[in-house]
PDB file of C-alpha atoms and ligand atoms in Angstrom:
ATOM      1  CA  ASP A 216     -25.087 -20.932  -6.710  1.00  0.00           C
ATOM      2  CA  LYS A 217     -25.434 -18.060  -9.173  1.00  0.00           C
ATOM      3  CA  ILE A 218     -25.213 -14.766  -7.295  1.00  0.00           C
ATOM      4  CA  ILE A 219     -25.396 -12.511 -10.371  1.00  0.00           C
ATOM      5  CA  GLU A 220     -26.712 -13.604 -13.729  1.00  0.00           C
ATOM      6  CA  ALA A 221     -26.720 -11.002 -16.489  1.00  0.00           C
ATOM      7  CA  THR A 222     -28.044 -12.071 -19.865  1.00  0.00           C
ATOM      8  CA  HIS A 223     -28.092 -10.015 -23.070  1.00  0.00           C
ATOM      9  CA  VAL A 224     -27.781  -6.760 -21.146  1.00  0.00           C
ATOM     10  CA  SER A 225     -27.791  -3.572 -23.201  1.00  0.00           C
ATOM     11  CA  LYS A 226     -27.960  -0.013 -21.966  1.00  0.00           C
ATOM     12  CA  TRP A 227     -28.208   3.380 -23.575  1.00  0.00           C
ATOM     13  CA  TYR A 228     -27.624   6.860 -22.176  1.00  0.00           C
ATOM     14  CA  GLY A 229     -29.927   8.739 -24.500  1.00  0.00           C
ATOM     15  CA  SER A 230     -28.803   7.652 -27.946  1.00  0.00           C
ATOM     16  CA  PHE A 231     -25.343   6.581 -26.732  1.00  0.00           C
ATOM     17  CA  ARG A 232     -25.000   2.838 -26.351  1.00  0.00           C
ATOM     18  CA  ALA A 233     -22.964   2.147 -23.209  1.00  0.00           C
ATOM     19  CA  LEU A 234     -23.492  -1.648 -22.988  1.00  0.00           C
ATOM     20  CA  THR A 235     -24.110  -4.108 -25.800  1.00  0.00           C
ATOM     21  CA  ASP A 236     -25.327  -7.665 -25.207  1.00  0.00           C
ATOM     22  CA  VAL A 237     -23.341  -8.315 -22.043  1.00  0.00           C
ATOM     23  CA  ASN A 238     -23.562 -11.806 -20.568  1.00  0.00           C
ATOM     24  CA  LEU A 239     -21.927 -12.525 -17.228  1.00  0.00           C
ATOM     25  CA  THR A 240     -22.527 -15.046 -14.471  1.00  0.00           C
ATOM     26  CA  VAL A 241     -20.961 -14.621 -11.056  1.00  0.00           C
ATOM     27  CA  ARG A 242     -21.081 -17.694  -8.835  1.00  0.00           C
ATOM     28  CA  LYS A 243     -20.901 -17.844  -5.079  1.00  0.00           C
ATOM     29  CA  GLY A 244     -17.336 -17.300  -3.877  1.00  0.00           C
ATOM     30  CA  GLU A 245     -16.057 -16.164  -7.266  1.00  0.00           C
ATOM     31  CA  ARG A 246     -13.712 -13.204  -7.565  1.00  0.00           C
ATOM     32  CA  ILE A 247     -14.011 -11.402 -10.866  1.00  0.00           C
ATOM     33  CA  VAL A 248     -11.900  -8.494 -12.052  1.00  0.00           C
ATOM     34  CA  ILE A 249     -13.196  -6.299 -14.861  1.00  0.00           C
ATOM     35  CA  CYS A 250     -10.714  -4.222 -16.789  1.00  0.00           C
ATOM     36  CA  GLY A 251     -10.647  -2.263 -20.011  1.00  0.00           C
ATOM     37  CA  PRO A 252     -10.128   1.271 -21.270  1.00  0.00           C
ATOM     38  CA  SER A 253     -11.805   4.290 -19.729  1.00  0.00           C
ATOM     39  CA  GLY A 254     -15.332   4.668 -21.066  1.00  0.00           C
ATOM     40  CA  SER A 255     -15.703   0.984 -21.990  1.00  0.00           C
ATOM     41  CA  GLY A 256     -18.732   0.496 -19.736  1.00  0.00           C
ATOM     42  CA  LYS A 257     -17.171  -1.203 -16.709  1.00  0.00           C
ATOM     43  CA  SER A 258     -18.711   1.134 -14.165  1.00  0.00           C
ATOM     44  CA  THR A 259     -22.043   1.184 -15.980  1.00  0.00           C
ATOM     45  CA  LEU A 260     -22.205  -2.610 -15.887  1.00  0.00           C
ATOM     46  CA  ILE A 261     -21.630  -2.989 -12.167  1.00  0.00           C
ATOM     47  CA  ARG A 262     -23.902  -0.019 -11.444  1.00  0.00           C
ATOM     48  CA  CYS A 263     -26.634  -1.990 -13.215  1.00  0.00           C
ATOM     49  CA  PHE A 264     -26.028  -4.846 -10.744  1.00  0.00           C
ATOM     50  CA  ASN A 265     -27.078  -2.732  -7.768  1.00  0.00           C
ATOM     51  CA  ARG A 266     -29.578  -0.579  -9.644  1.00  0.00           C
ATOM     52  CA  LEU A 267     -27.690   2.701  -9.588  1.00  0.00           C
ATOM     53  CA  GLU A 268     -28.429   2.326 -13.299  1.00  0.00           C
ATOM     54  CA  ALA A 269     -31.101   0.371 -15.134  1.00  0.00           C
ATOM     55  CA  ASN A 270     -30.494  -1.608 -18.313  1.00  0.00           C
ATOM     56  CA  GLN A 271     -33.102  -1.215 -21.035  1.00  0.00           C
ATOM     57  CA  GLU A 272     -32.568  -4.657 -22.570  1.00  0.00           C
ATOM     58  CA  GLY A 273     -31.720  -8.049 -21.177  1.00  0.00           C
ATOM     59  CA  GLU A 274     -32.146  -9.436 -17.695  1.00  0.00           C
ATOM     60  CA  ILE A 275     -30.158  -9.266 -14.492  1.00  0.00           C
ATOM     61  CA  ARG A 276     -30.843 -11.585 -11.574  1.00  0.00           C
ATOM     62  CA  VAL A 277     -29.294 -11.267  -8.128  1.00  0.00           C
ATOM     63  CA  ASN A 278     -29.677 -14.381  -5.977  1.00  0.00           C
ATOM     64  CA  GLY A 279     -32.327 -15.424  -8.473  1.00  0.00           C
ATOM     65  CA  MET A 280     -34.329 -12.209  -8.031  1.00  0.00           C
ATOM     66  CA  LEU A 281     -35.091 -10.461 -11.307  1.00  0.00           C
ATOM     67  CA  LEU A 282     -34.182  -6.762 -11.177  1.00  0.00           C
ATOM     68  CA  HIS A 283     -37.004  -4.589 -12.419  1.00  0.00           C
ATOM     69  CA  ASN A 284     -36.137  -1.919 -14.931  1.00  0.00           C
ATOM     70  CA  LYS A 285     -38.522   0.425 -13.130  1.00  0.00           C
ATOM     71  CA  MET A 286     -36.365   0.054  -9.989  1.00  0.00           C
ATOM     72  CA  ARG A 287     -39.300  -1.298  -7.970  1.00  0.00           C
ATOM     73  CA  ASN A 288     -37.245  -3.722  -5.876  1.00  0.00           C
ATOM     74  CA  VAL A 289     -34.216  -1.502  -5.477  1.00  0.00           C
ATOM     75  CA  THR A 290     -34.094  -1.733  -1.655  1.00  0.00           C
ATOM     76  CA  GLU A 291     -34.140  -5.512  -1.765  1.00  0.00           C
ATOM     77  CA  VAL A 292     -31.371  -5.408  -4.366  1.00  0.00           C
ATOM     78  CA  ARG A 293     -29.136  -3.124  -2.299  1.00  0.00           C
ATOM     79  CA  LYS A 294     -29.407  -5.426   0.731  1.00  0.00           C
ATOM     80  CA  ASN A 295     -27.824  -8.119  -1.410  1.00  0.00           C
ATOM     81  CA  VAL A 296     -25.306  -6.087  -3.374  1.00  0.00           C
ATOM     82  CA  GLY A 297     -22.698  -3.995  -1.561  1.00  0.00           C
ATOM     83  CA  MET A 298     -20.767  -1.362  -3.452  1.00  0.00           C
ATOM     84  CA  VAL A 299     -17.536   0.501  -2.830  1.00  0.00           C
ATOM     85  CA  PHE A 300     -16.858   3.600  -4.924  1.00  0.00           C
ATOM     86  CA  GLN A 301     -13.780   5.444  -6.057  1.00  0.00           C
ATOM     87  CA  HIS A 302     -14.689   8.448  -3.901  1.00  0.00           C
ATOM     88  CA  PHE A 303     -15.727   6.579  -0.705  1.00  0.00           C
ATOM     89  CA  ASN A 304     -19.146   8.315  -0.522  1.00  0.00           C
ATOM     90  CA  LEU A 305     -19.224   8.271   3.282  1.00  0.00           C
ATOM     91  CA  PHE A 306     -21.775  10.460   5.079  1.00  0.00           C
ATOM     92  CA  PRO A 307     -19.593  13.420   6.177  1.00  0.00           C
ATOM     93  CA  HIS A 308     -21.816  14.506   9.077  1.00  0.00           C
ATOM     94  CA  MET A 309     -21.800  11.050  10.710  1.00  0.00           C
ATOM     95  CA  THR A 310     -19.097   9.298  12.673  1.00  0.00           C
ATOM     96  CA  VAL A 311     -17.431   6.238  11.241  1.00  0.00           C
ATOM     97  CA  LEU A 312     -19.530   4.096  13.575  1.00  0.00           C
ATOM     98  CA  MET A 313     -22.791   5.737  12.488  1.00  0.00           C
ATOM     99  CA  ASN A 314     -21.802   5.418   8.829  1.00  0.00           C
ATOM    100  CA  CYS A 315     -21.581   1.685   9.448  1.00  0.00           C
ATOM    101  CA  MET A 316     -24.735   1.435  11.589  1.00  0.00           C
ATOM    102  CA  ALA A 317     -26.931   3.423   9.200  1.00  0.00           C
ATOM    103  CA  GLY A 318     -27.571   0.697   6.638  1.00  0.00           C
ATOM    104  CA  PRO A 319     -28.459  -2.084   9.088  1.00  0.00           C
ATOM    105  CA  MET A 320     -30.696   0.259  11.131  1.00  0.00           C
ATOM    106  CA  TRP A 321     -32.453   2.190   8.399  1.00  0.00           C
ATOM    107  CA  ILE A 322     -32.545  -0.263   5.533  1.00  0.00           C
ATOM    108  CA  LYS A 323     -32.732  -3.582   7.351  1.00  0.00           C
ATOM    109  CA  GLY A 324     -34.522  -2.388  10.505  1.00  0.00           C
ATOM    110  CA  VAL A 325     -31.932  -3.938  12.832  1.00  0.00           C
ATOM    111  CA  PRO A 326     -32.143  -2.615  16.447  1.00  0.00           C
ATOM    112  CA  GLU A 327     -29.521  -0.008  17.365  1.00  0.00           C
ATOM    113  CA  ALA A 328     -27.550  -2.140  19.832  1.00  0.00           C
ATOM    114  CA  GLN A 329     -27.248  -4.961  17.336  1.00  0.00           C
ATOM    115  CA  ALA A 330     -26.325  -2.563  14.518  1.00  0.00           C
ATOM    116  CA  LYS A 331     -23.541  -1.194  16.719  1.00  0.00           C
ATOM    117  CA  GLN A 332     -22.186  -4.684  17.366  1.00  0.00           C
ATOM    118  CA  THR A 333     -22.229  -5.419  13.659  1.00  0.00           C
ATOM    119  CA  ALA A 334     -20.499  -2.115  12.878  1.00  0.00           C
ATOM    120  CA  LEU A 335     -17.744  -2.754  15.416  1.00  0.00           C
ATOM    121  CA  LYS A 336     -17.268  -6.279  14.131  1.00  0.00           C
ATOM    122  CA  TYR A 337     -16.671  -5.096  10.575  1.00  0.00           C
ATOM    123  CA  LEU A 338     -14.545  -2.118  11.620  1.00  0.00           C
ATOM    124  CA  GLU A 339     -12.339  -4.690  13.323  1.00  0.00           C
ATOM    125  CA  ARG A 340     -12.475  -6.791  10.183  1.00  0.00           C
ATOM    126  CA  VAL A 341     -10.896  -3.892   8.219  1.00  0.00           C
ATOM    127  CA  ARG A 342      -8.576  -3.168  11.172  1.00  0.00           C
ATOM    128  CA  ILE A 343      -9.722   0.312  12.155  1.00  0.00           C
ATOM    129  CA  PRO A 344     -11.926  -0.146  15.219  1.00  0.00           C
ATOM    130  CA  GLU A 345     -10.035   2.698  16.933  1.00  0.00           C
ATOM    131  CA  GLN A 346     -11.434   5.198  14.384  1.00  0.00           C
ATOM    132  CA  ALA A 347     -15.066   4.428  15.255  1.00  0.00           C
ATOM    133  CA  ASN A 348     -15.865   7.780  16.852  1.00  0.00           C
ATOM    134  CA  LYS A 349     -14.080   9.987  14.322  1.00  0.00           C
ATOM    135  CA  TYR A 350     -15.627  11.739  11.350  1.00  0.00           C
ATOM    136  CA  PRO A 351     -14.593  10.778   7.803  1.00  0.00           C
ATOM    137  CA  VAL A 352     -12.695  14.048   7.258  1.00  0.00           C
ATOM    138  CA  GLN A 353     -10.370  13.133  10.151  1.00  0.00           C
ATOM    139  CA  LEU A 354      -9.250   9.946   8.377  1.00  0.00           C
ATOM    140  CA  SER A 355      -6.759   9.319   5.598  1.00  0.00           C
ATOM    141  CA  GLY A 356      -8.085   8.300   2.182  1.00  0.00           C
ATOM    142  CA  GLY A 357      -7.048   4.708   2.763  1.00  0.00           C
ATOM    143  CA  GLN A 358      -8.813   4.636   6.118  1.00  0.00           C
ATOM    144  CA  GLN A 359     -11.938   6.191   4.611  1.00  0.00           C
ATOM    145  CA  GLN A 360     -12.003   3.552   1.921  1.00  0.00           C
ATOM    146  CA  ARG A 361     -11.683   0.810   4.530  1.00  0.00           C
ATOM    147  CA  VAL A 362     -14.607   2.371   6.384  1.00  0.00           C
ATOM    148  CA  ALA A 363     -16.558   2.308   3.123  1.00  0.00           C
ATOM    149  CA  ILE A 364     -15.754  -1.396   2.802  1.00  0.00           C
ATOM    150  CA  ALA A 365     -16.807  -2.022   6.416  1.00  0.00           C
ATOM    151  CA  ARG A 366     -20.019  -0.082   5.857  1.00  0.00           C
ATOM    152  CA  SER A 367     -20.890  -2.314   2.910  1.00  0.00           C
ATOM    153  CA  LEU A 368     -19.990  -5.463   4.845  1.00  0.00           C
ATOM    154  CA  CYS A 369     -22.377  -4.419   7.642  1.00  0.00           C
ATOM    155  CA  MET A 370     -25.261  -5.172   5.290  1.00  0.00           C
ATOM    156  CA  GLU A 371     -23.867  -8.725   4.946  1.00  0.00           C
ATOM    157  CA  PRO A 372     -24.392  -8.653   1.190  1.00  0.00           C
ATOM    158  CA  ALA A 373     -24.232 -11.702  -1.073  1.00  0.00           C
ATOM    159  CA  VAL A 374     -21.760  -9.917  -3.331  1.00  0.00           C
ATOM    160  CA  MET A 375     -19.480  -6.889  -3.115  1.00  0.00           C
ATOM    161  CA  LEU A 376     -18.891  -4.608  -6.089  1.00  0.00           C
ATOM    162  CA  PHE A 377     -15.777  -2.431  -6.206  1.00  0.00           C
ATOM    163  CA  ASP A 378     -15.617   0.453  -8.687  1.00  0.00           C
ATOM    164  CA  GLU A 379     -11.967   1.495  -9.002  1.00  0.00           C
ATOM    165  CA  PRO A 380     -11.602   1.578  -5.205  1.00  0.00           C
ATOM    166  CA  THR A 381      -7.952   2.642  -5.238  1.00  0.00           C
ATOM    167  CA  SER A 382      -7.941   5.098  -8.150  1.00  0.00           C
ATOM    168  CA  ALA A 383      -8.542   8.190  -6.033  1.00  0.00           C
ATOM    169  CA  LEU A 384      -6.012   7.286  -3.351  1.00  0.00           C
ATOM    170  CA  ASP A 385      -2.536   8.639  -2.817  1.00  0.00           C
ATOM    171  CA  PRO A 386      -0.076   5.942  -3.914  1.00  0.00           C
ATOM    172  CA  GLU A 387       1.056   5.107  -0.387  1.00  0.00           C
ATOM    173  CA  MET A 388      -2.512   4.222   0.599  1.00  0.00           C
ATOM    174  CA  VAL A 389      -3.300   1.858  -2.246  1.00  0.00           C
ATOM    175  CA  SER A 390      -1.764  -1.211  -0.647  1.00  0.00           C
ATOM    176  CA  GLU A 391      -3.760  -1.056   2.601  1.00  0.00           C
ATOM    177  CA  VAL A 392      -7.003  -1.091   0.609  1.00  0.00           C
ATOM    178  CA  LEU A 393      -5.812  -3.870  -1.712  1.00  0.00           C
ATOM    179  CA  GLU A 394      -4.762  -5.873   1.362  1.00  0.00           C
ATOM    180  CA  THR A 395      -8.234  -5.480   2.837  1.00  0.00           C
ATOM    181  CA  MET A 396      -9.816  -6.593  -0.439  1.00  0.00           C
ATOM    182  CA  THR A 397      -7.425  -9.532  -0.722  1.00  0.00           C
ATOM    183  CA  SER A 398      -8.273 -10.595   2.794  1.00  0.00           C
ATOM    184  CA  LEU A 399     -12.005 -10.528   1.980  1.00  0.00           C
ATOM    185  CA  ALA A 400     -11.342 -12.598  -1.114  1.00  0.00           C
ATOM    186  CA  ARG A 401      -9.448 -15.157   0.959  1.00  0.00           C
ATOM    187  CA  ASP A 402     -12.467 -15.374   3.260  1.00  0.00           C
ATOM    188  CA  GLY A 403     -14.590 -16.451   0.301  1.00  0.00           C
ATOM    189  CA  MET A 404     -16.448 -13.193  -0.347  1.00  0.00           C
ATOM    190  CA  THR A 405     -18.067 -13.048  -3.779  1.00  0.00           C
ATOM    191  CA  MET A 406     -16.544  -9.993  -5.464  1.00  0.00           C
ATOM    192  CA  VAL A 407     -16.703  -8.099  -8.738  1.00  0.00           C
ATOM    193  CA  CYS A 408     -13.903  -5.543  -8.950  1.00  0.00           C
ATOM    194  CA  VAL A 409     -13.363  -2.894 -11.587  1.00  0.00           C
ATOM    195  CA  THR A 410      -9.688  -2.083 -11.181  1.00  0.00           C
ATOM    196  CA  HIS A 411      -6.464  -1.404 -13.018  1.00  0.00           C
ATOM    197  CA  GLU A 412      -4.453  -3.099 -10.264  1.00  0.00           C
ATOM    198  CA  MET A 413      -3.095  -6.062 -12.172  1.00  0.00           C
ATOM    199  CA  GLY A 414      -1.101  -7.378  -9.231  1.00  0.00           C
ATOM    200  CA  PHE A 415      -4.352  -7.683  -7.317  1.00  0.00           C
ATOM    201  CA  ALA A 416      -6.039  -9.301 -10.324  1.00  0.00           C
ATOM    202  CA  ARG A 417      -3.277 -11.828 -10.634  1.00  0.00           C
ATOM    203  CA  ALA A 418      -3.273 -12.697  -6.944  1.00  0.00           C
ATOM    204  CA  VAL A 419      -7.006 -12.796  -6.392  1.00  0.00           C
ATOM    205  CA  ALA A 420      -9.119 -13.116  -9.536  1.00  0.00           C
ATOM    206  CA  ASP A 421     -10.688 -16.364 -10.665  1.00  0.00           C
ATOM    207  CA  ARG A 422     -11.553 -14.678 -13.949  1.00  0.00           C
ATOM    208  CA  ILE A 423     -10.517 -11.447 -15.634  1.00  0.00           C
ATOM    209  CA  ILE A 424     -13.110  -9.881 -17.915  1.00  0.00           C
ATOM    210  CA  PHE A 425     -12.013  -7.393 -20.573  1.00  0.00           C
ATOM    211  CA  MET A 426     -14.453  -4.788 -21.790  1.00  0.00           C
ATOM    212  CA  ASP A 427     -14.193  -2.500 -24.798  1.00  0.00           C
ATOM    213  CA  LYS A 428     -16.837  -0.179 -26.249  1.00  0.00           C
ATOM    214  CA  GLY A 429     -19.565  -1.608 -24.049  1.00  0.00           C
ATOM    215  CA  ARG A 430     -18.900  -5.259 -24.809  1.00  0.00           C
ATOM    216  CA  ILE A 431     -17.129  -8.096 -23.057  1.00  0.00           C
ATOM    217  CA  VAL A 432     -14.386  -8.794 -25.571  1.00  0.00           C
ATOM    218  CA  GLU A 433     -12.360 -11.374 -23.704  1.00  0.00           C
ATOM    219  CA  GLU A 434     -12.347 -13.468 -20.598  1.00  0.00           C
ATOM    220  CA  ALA A 435      -9.220 -14.990 -19.152  1.00  0.00           C
ATOM    221  CA  ASN A 436      -8.013 -17.153 -16.369  1.00  0.00           C
ATOM    222  CA  PRO A 437      -5.333 -15.045 -14.624  1.00  0.00           C
ATOM    223  CA  ASN A 438      -2.737 -17.806 -14.899  1.00  0.00           C
ATOM    224  CA  ASP A 439      -3.151 -18.013 -18.666  1.00  0.00           C
ATOM    225  CA  PHE A 440      -3.286 -14.275 -19.019  1.00  0.00           C
ATOM    226  CA  PHE A 441      -0.144 -13.523 -17.082  1.00  0.00           C
ATOM    227  CA  THR A 442       1.989 -16.337 -18.459  1.00  0.00           C
ATOM    228  CA  ASN A 443       1.171 -15.881 -22.162  1.00  0.00           C
ATOM    229  CA  PRO A 444       2.852 -12.946 -23.900  1.00  0.00           C
TER     230      PRO A 444
HETATM  231  P1  ADP B 207     -15.783   2.938 -17.560  1.00  0.00           P
HETATM  232  O1  ADP B 207     -16.238   2.562 -16.190  1.00  0.00           O
HETATM  233  O2  ADP B 207     -15.320   1.750 -18.344  1.00  0.00           O
HETATM  234  O3  ADP B 207     -14.779   4.033 -17.567  1.00  0.00           O
HETATM  235  P2  ADP B 207     -18.423   4.044 -17.830  1.00  0.00           P
HETATM  236  O4  ADP B 207     -19.343   2.906 -17.600  1.00  0.00           O
HETATM  237  O5  ADP B 207     -18.205   5.000 -16.717  1.00  0.00           O
HETATM  238  O6  ADP B 207     -17.034   3.469 -18.376  1.00  0.00           O
HETATM  239  O7  ADP B 207     -18.921   4.876 -19.068  1.00  0.00           O
HETATM  240  C1  ADP B 207     -19.205   4.252 -20.317  1.00  0.00           C
HETATM  241  C2  ADP B 207     -19.618   5.330 -21.286  1.00  0.00           C
HETATM  242  O8  ADP B 207     -20.899   5.819 -20.913  1.00  0.00           O
HETATM  243  C3  ADP B 207     -18.680   6.541 -21.327  1.00  0.00           C
HETATM  244  O9  ADP B 207     -18.594   6.956 -22.655  1.00  0.00           O
HETATM  245  C4  ADP B 207     -19.394   7.555 -20.441  1.00  0.00           C
HETATM  246  O10 ADP B 207     -19.085   8.864 -20.832  1.00  0.00           O
HETATM  247  C5  ADP B 207     -20.847   7.222 -20.707  1.00  0.00           C
HETATM  248  N1  ADP B 207     -21.689   7.553 -19.532  1.00  0.00           N
HETATM  249  C6  ADP B 207     -21.538   7.082 -18.282  1.00  0.00           C
HETATM  250  N2  ADP B 207     -22.490   7.563 -17.459  1.00  0.00           N
HETATM  251  C7  ADP B 207     -23.258   8.366 -18.241  1.00  0.00           C
HETATM  252  C8  ADP B 207     -24.402   9.171 -17.986  1.00  0.00           C
HETATM  253  N3  ADP B 207     -24.958   9.232 -16.766  1.00  0.00           N
HETATM  254  N4  ADP B 207     -24.927   9.870 -19.019  1.00  0.00           N
HETATM  255  C9  ADP B 207     -24.372   9.793 -20.238  1.00  0.00           C
HETATM  256  N5  ADP B 207     -23.302   9.049 -20.552  1.00  0.00           N
HETATM  257  C10 ADP B 207     -22.739   8.363 -19.558  1.00  0.00           C
HETATM  258  P1  ADP B 208     -16.177   8.077 -10.967  1.00  0.00           P
HETATM  259  O1  ADP B 208     -14.834   8.143 -11.618  1.00  0.00           O
HETATM  260  O2  ADP B 208     -16.201   8.517  -9.548  1.00  0.00           O
HETATM  261  O3  ADP B 208     -16.896   6.777 -11.234  1.00  0.00           O
HETATM  262  P2  ADP B 208     -17.268   9.370 -13.268  1.00  0.00           P
HETATM  263  O4  ADP B 208     -16.538  10.591 -13.696  1.00  0.00           O
HETATM  264  O5  ADP B 208     -17.016   8.081 -14.021  1.00  0.00           O
HETATM  265  O6  ADP B 208     -16.989   9.195 -11.714  1.00  0.00           O
HETATM  266  O7  ADP B 208     -18.826   9.610 -13.272  1.00  0.00           O
HETATM  267  C1  ADP B 208     -19.418  10.428 -12.315  1.00  0.00           C
HETATM  268  C2  ADP B 208     -20.885  10.490 -12.628  1.00  0.00           C
HETATM  269  O8  ADP B 208     -21.072  11.135 -13.879  1.00  0.00           O
HETATM  270  C3  ADP B 208     -21.552   9.134 -12.739  1.00  0.00           C
HETATM  271  O9  ADP B 208     -22.817   9.186 -12.124  1.00  0.00           O
HETATM  272  C4  ADP B 208     -21.673   8.886 -14.223  1.00  0.00           C
HETATM  273  O10 ADP B 208     -22.812   8.091 -14.518  1.00  0.00           O
HETATM  274  C5  ADP B 208     -21.830  10.304 -14.752  1.00  0.00           C
HETATM  275  N1  ADP B 208     -21.278  10.428 -16.118  1.00  0.00           N
HETATM  276  C6  ADP B 208     -20.151   9.867 -16.593  1.00  0.00           C
HETATM  277  N2  ADP B 208     -19.973  10.176 -17.894  1.00  0.00           N
HETATM  278  C7  ADP B 208     -21.014  10.970 -18.228  1.00  0.00           C
HETATM  279  C8  ADP B 208     -21.414  11.613 -19.447  1.00  0.00           C
HETATM  280  N3  ADP B 208     -20.718  11.496 -20.580  1.00  0.00           N
HETATM  281  N4  ADP B 208     -22.531  12.353 -19.417  1.00  0.00           N
HETATM  282  C9  ADP B 208     -23.248  12.468 -18.305  1.00  0.00           C
HETATM  283  N5  ADP B 208     -22.938  11.878 -17.133  1.00  0.00           N
HETATM  284  C10 ADP B 208     -21.833  11.132 -17.097  1.00  0.00           C
END
């Protein structure tokens, strides 16, 4: 039931060491929050999980599949690992519906009619089916981020990665995105979230991982963490 298994992962950007001997196992249905100061390697670590970055040392397995450092099986990896970014990264020239259909059609080869059904299902799941025919620019930041979540869900990934999904939002839009993420967590979605939202961490996380200078320096159960001074 291991969805992600990272062992002795190290990564350099040139001569700068961004990750040092990181070990992390994510089991099916687990919700993990990663926190730590800016520049501590949180984003780099989860970007290694979906092969936006490659680690030079150590091994990462997703659903048992070893990720190649030469990125050979990157498409297979991305079918299994969904990712939501700080800046939404929607395709601006496509409608919300097409943004959601694109992955299933072009990466998975799902027929158009079926991709549309899937897209509508997940747009309903994030409660914005009525925005299906709009373009991203016509939506609020919170709505765009929910579309980005729906788009990832359309691939029916084994795990969802969130990289500071609320950091770029206006304050009044943070809660709608956190509510969507909380609802996914309640449904049993396996999630790894880089976030500074401690209320979310407390409500949702099974484990909180602290990173500093490229290392995991502490791991806590949220109950222990929030009750001990
Ligand atoms: P965090 O997500 O914790 O803020 P990051 O993983 O984004 O940290 O970055 C970790 C460190 O690696 C930072 O010092 C950052 O400047 C550096 N870094 C990130 N991406 C690159 C890159 N593409 N090239 C060089 N250095 C990078
Ligand atoms: P975001 O906050 O949206 O994650 P970042 O500012 O952390 O954006 O990084 C944006 C891009 O710049 C990423 O692809 C990251 O790898 C790269 N990057 C971050 N730090 C550095 C750095 N010191 N040198 C080169 N590239 C970097």
